[in-house]
Amino acid sequence: MTDDRELWARSLDGDTTAFGTLFERHADAVFGYCLRRTGAWSAAEDLVSVVFLEAWRRRRAMVPYGASVLPWLYGIALGVSRNHHRSLRRHRAALDRVPPPEPAADHADAVVERVDAERRVAAVHRHLAGLARRDREVVEACVWLGQTQAEAAVTLGIPLGTVKSRLARAHRQLRTGVLADLAMEDRPDGPQPAPPGPAAPARRTDPRTP
């Protein structure tokens, strides 16, 4: 099998077939990363296209790490997903006014798989949301992507020592919360609601406050 370095070298000369082989080889991995970052199947599909278009545009500025271009592609996906989140925050009100598209025909098994994937991603997001962004991105690289700490440093563009310290800090915070949450989600009866606490006393409000 032709390795990534050779395919990338051919891509530098404009060989779209070589670049297409790289896409076929790594698109699923990039999609999985984008799905975990966004929590939405359709958004992840869109971002994969953006990642590879950006990789083609920036191909002359890239030097593969080891025998694979995947860490570099993950780095692009990180930046693209950050932009996606910023755009959502800026335009959510406008997007909410756009009517949803008609649902496409889909097989039942595919629907179940998609819903289950999004449910599990949402469970993980609930626990990661408490981490600082820089720590969360290290966890995503080393845990979700299975990267070594050196590869994560390439993906995130930070020193290896910084990856080590951020990963250790995130591990102390997360502990077993994610696994416990997923186990609860997988119970036949689902997660049980916490018993209601005592009602909070009513507070007087300033009538001048809107």
Short mmCIF file of C-alpha atoms in Angstrom, two decimals:
data_model
loop_
_atom_site.label_atom_id
_atom_site.label_comp_id
_atom_site.label_asym_id
_atom_site.label_seq_id
_atom_site.Cartn_x
_atom_site.Cartn_y
_atom_site.Cartn_z
CA MET A 1 0.00 0.00 0.00
CA THR A 2 1.32 3.43 -0.93
CA ASP A 3 2.06 5.34 2.26
CA ASP A 4 0.77 8.81 3.05
CA ARG A 5 4.11 10.50 2.43
CA GLU A 6 4.26 9.35 -1.17
CA LEU A 7 0.62 10.23 -1.81
CA TRP A 8 1.14 13.66 -0.28
CA ALA A 9 4.23 14.27 -2.42
CA ARG A 10 2.18 13.47 -5.52
CA SER A 11 -0.59 15.76 -4.27
CA LEU A 12 1.88 18.63 -4.13
CA ASP A 13 2.19 18.33 -7.90
CA GLY A 14 -1.58 18.55 -8.29
CA ASP A 15 -2.31 14.81 -8.43
CA THR A 16 -5.99 14.77 -7.43
CA THR A 17 -6.13 10.97 -7.64
CA ALA A 18 -3.46 10.66 -4.94
CA PHE A 19 -5.30 13.18 -2.80
CA GLY A 20 -8.55 11.25 -3.35
CA THR A 21 -6.83 8.14 -2.01
CA LEU A 22 -5.89 10.07 1.13
CA PHE A 23 -9.51 11.17 1.46
CA GLU A 24 -10.79 7.59 1.21
CA ARG A 25 -8.17 6.44 3.71
CA HIS A 26 -8.83 9.04 6.41
CA ALA A 27 -12.33 10.49 5.85
CA ASP A 28 -13.99 8.13 8.34
CA ALA A 29 -11.49 9.01 11.08
CA VAL A 30 -11.94 12.73 10.44
CA PHE A 31 -15.72 12.29 10.45
CA GLY A 32 -15.59 10.52 13.81
CA TYR A 33 -13.55 13.34 15.28
CA CYS A 34 -15.91 16.00 13.90
CA LEU A 35 -18.92 14.08 15.23
CA ARG A 36 -17.44 14.02 18.70
CA ARG A 37 -16.60 17.72 18.48
CA THR A 38 -20.03 18.82 17.24
CA GLY A 39 -22.38 16.12 18.52
CA ALA A 40 -24.36 16.36 15.27
CA TRP A 41 -24.18 13.89 12.37
CA SER A 42 -25.06 16.33 9.58
CA ALA A 43 -22.66 19.00 10.87
CA ALA A 44 -19.85 16.45 11.01
CA GLU A 45 -20.51 15.40 7.41
CA ASP A 46 -20.28 19.03 6.30
CA LEU A 47 -17.09 19.64 8.26
CA VAL A 48 -15.31 16.66 6.70
CA SER A 49 -15.62 18.32 3.29
CA VAL A 50 -14.32 21.59 4.70
CA VAL A 51 -11.35 19.84 6.33
CA PHE A 52 -10.21 18.18 3.10
CA LEU A 53 -10.76 21.32 1.02
CA GLU A 54 -8.62 23.21 3.51
CA ALA A 55 -6.00 20.44 3.45
CA TRP A 56 -5.81 20.69 -0.35
CA ARG A 57 -5.50 24.46 -0.17
CA ARG A 58 -2.73 24.30 2.44
CA ARG A 59 -0.98 21.19 1.14
CA ARG A 60 2.30 22.95 0.32
CA ALA A 61 2.65 24.18 3.91
CA MET A 62 2.30 20.73 5.46
CA VAL A 63 5.00 18.20 6.39
CA PRO A 64 3.62 14.76 7.42
CA TYR A 65 4.34 13.59 10.97
CA GLY A 66 5.74 10.09 10.68
CA ALA A 67 4.12 8.01 7.95
CA SER A 68 0.62 9.46 8.30
CA VAL A 69 -1.04 12.80 7.49
CA LEU A 70 -3.85 12.07 9.96
CA PRO A 71 -2.47 14.16 12.88
CA TRP A 72 -2.29 17.16 10.54
CA LEU A 73 -5.83 16.51 9.30
CA TYR A 74 -7.01 16.36 12.91
CA GLY A 75 -5.36 19.73 13.49
CA ILE A 76 -7.34 21.22 10.60
CA ALA A 77 -10.51 19.57 11.90
CA LEU A 78 -9.91 21.15 15.30
CA GLY A 79 -9.74 24.63 13.79
CA VAL A 80 -12.73 24.04 11.53
CA SER A 81 -14.86 22.76 14.41
CA ARG A 82 -13.87 25.76 16.54
CA ASN A 83 -15.09 28.03 13.76
CA HIS A 84 -18.27 25.96 13.57
CA HIS A 85 -18.99 26.48 17.27
CA ARG A 86 -18.33 30.22 17.01
CA SER A 87 -20.67 30.47 14.04
CA LEU A 88 -23.39 28.62 15.93
CA ARG A 89 -23.16 31.05 18.82
CA ARG A 90 -23.32 34.07 16.50
CA HIS A 91 -26.12 32.83 14.28
CA ARG A 92 -28.27 30.52 16.40
CA ALA A 93 -31.18 32.96 16.51
CA ALA A 94 -31.19 33.28 12.71
CA LEU A 95 -30.85 29.53 12.18
CA ASP A 96 -33.79 28.87 14.49
CA ARG A 97 -36.01 30.84 12.12
CA VAL A 98 -35.09 28.65 9.13
CA PRO A 99 -37.62 25.83 8.64
CA PRO A 100 -36.08 22.35 8.92
CA PRO A 101 -35.58 20.38 5.68
CA GLU A 102 -37.88 17.55 4.80
CA PRO A 103 -36.62 14.31 6.37
CA ALA A 104 -34.90 12.05 3.89
CA ALA A 105 -35.92 8.42 3.53
CA ASP A 106 -33.73 6.28 5.76
CA HIS A 107 -33.50 2.63 6.77
CA ALA A 108 -34.51 1.82 10.33
CA ASP A 109 -31.13 0.33 11.26
CA ALA A 110 -29.28 3.41 10.04
CA VAL A 111 -31.62 5.67 12.01
CA VAL A 112 -31.08 3.67 15.20
CA GLU A 113 -27.31 3.73 14.70
CA ARG A 114 -27.31 7.47 14.14
CA VAL A 115 -29.51 8.23 17.17
CA ASP A 116 -27.42 5.94 19.38
CA ALA A 117 -24.18 7.61 18.24
CA GLU A 118 -25.52 11.08 18.94
CA ARG A 119 -26.89 9.98 22.34
CA ARG A 120 -23.52 8.65 23.42
CA VAL A 121 -21.68 11.71 22.15
CA ALA A 122 -24.12 13.90 24.10
CA ALA A 123 -23.41 11.91 27.26
CA VAL A 124 -19.68 12.46 26.86
CA HIS A 125 -20.19 16.15 26.10
CA ARG A 126 -22.01 16.64 29.40
CA HIS A 127 -18.89 15.62 31.32
CA LEU A 128 -16.37 17.32 29.07
CA ALA A 129 -18.27 20.60 29.27
CA GLY A 130 -16.85 21.16 32.74
CA LEU A 131 -13.26 21.14 31.47
CA ALA A 132 -11.38 24.16 30.21
CA ARG A 133 -11.26 24.16 26.40
CA ARG A 134 -7.50 23.57 26.24
CA ASP A 135 -7.80 20.53 28.55
CA ARG A 136 -10.84 19.19 26.69
CA GLU A 137 -9.03 19.27 23.35
CA VAL A 138 -6.13 17.25 24.77
CA VAL A 139 -8.59 14.62 26.04
CA GLU A 140 -10.26 14.50 22.63
CA ALA A 141 -6.94 13.92 20.90
CA CYS A 142 -5.51 11.31 23.29
CA VAL A 143 -8.72 9.48 24.25
CA TRP A 144 -11.18 9.86 21.37
CA LEU A 145 -8.59 9.72 18.60
CA GLY A 146 -6.23 7.32 20.35
CA GLN A 147 -3.26 9.54 19.52
CA THR A 148 0.03 9.33 21.35
CA GLN A 149 0.92 12.42 23.35
CA ALA A 150 3.49 13.33 20.69
CA GLU A 151 0.86 13.08 17.93
CA ALA A 152 -1.55 15.15 20.02
CA ALA A 153 1.11 17.83 20.32
CA VAL A 154 1.29 17.96 16.50
CA THR A 155 -2.50 18.07 16.15
CA LEU A 156 -2.92 20.85 18.72
CA GLY A 157 0.24 22.76 17.87
CA ILE A 158 1.54 22.81 21.46
CA PRO A 159 4.65 21.42 23.22
CA LEU A 160 4.67 17.79 24.37
CA GLY A 161 5.12 18.83 28.02
CA THR A 162 1.97 20.95 27.80
CA VAL A 163 0.02 17.94 26.49
CA LYS A 164 1.22 15.85 29.45
CA SER A 165 0.26 18.42 32.09
CA ARG A 166 -3.15 19.19 30.54
CA LEU A 167 -3.99 15.50 30.17
CA ALA A 168 -3.10 14.79 33.80
CA ARG A 169 -5.23 17.71 35.00
CA ALA A 170 -8.20 16.63 32.87
CA HIS A 171 -7.91 13.03 34.09
CA ARG A 172 -8.12 14.18 37.70
CA GLN A 173 -11.30 16.11 36.93
CA LEU A 174 -13.09 13.53 34.80
CA ARG A 175 -12.35 10.40 36.84
CA THR A 176 -15.00 7.83 36.10
CA GLY A 177 -17.87 10.24 35.42
CA VAL A 178 -18.18 9.56 31.68
CA LEU A 179 -18.17 5.78 32.05
CA ALA A 180 -20.72 5.93 34.86
CA ASP A 181 -22.99 8.16 32.80
CA LEU A 182 -22.86 5.89 29.74
CA ALA A 183 -23.56 2.84 31.91
CA MET A 184 -26.63 4.60 33.30
CA GLU A 185 -27.79 5.52 29.78
CA ASP A 186 -27.51 1.86 28.73
CA ARG A 187 -29.71 0.55 31.57
CA PRO A 188 -33.03 -0.86 30.25
CA ASP A 189 -35.00 1.53 32.43
CA GLY A 190 -32.71 4.49 31.59
CA PRO A 191 -31.28 6.99 34.04
CA GLN A 192 -33.37 7.55 37.13
CA PRO A 193 -34.24 11.13 38.03
CA ALA A 194 -32.86 12.49 41.28
CA PRO A 195 -35.47 12.92 44.05
CA PRO A 196 -36.73 16.47 44.28
CA GLY A 197 -35.16 18.61 46.97
CA PRO A 198 -36.93 21.07 49.21
CA ALA A 199 -38.54 23.97 47.40
CA ALA A 200 -36.48 27.13 47.42
CA PRO A 201 -38.11 30.06 49.23
CA ALA A 202 -39.60 32.70 46.98
CA ARG A 203 -37.43 35.77 46.55
CA ARG A 204 -38.65 39.29 46.22
CA THR A 205 -37.62 40.92 42.98
CA ASP A 206 -37.13 44.55 42.15
CA PRO A 207 -40.18 45.61 40.12
CA ARG A 208 -37.95 47.84 38.10
CA THR A 209 -35.99 44.83 36.84
CA PRO A 210 -37.23 43.79 33.34
#
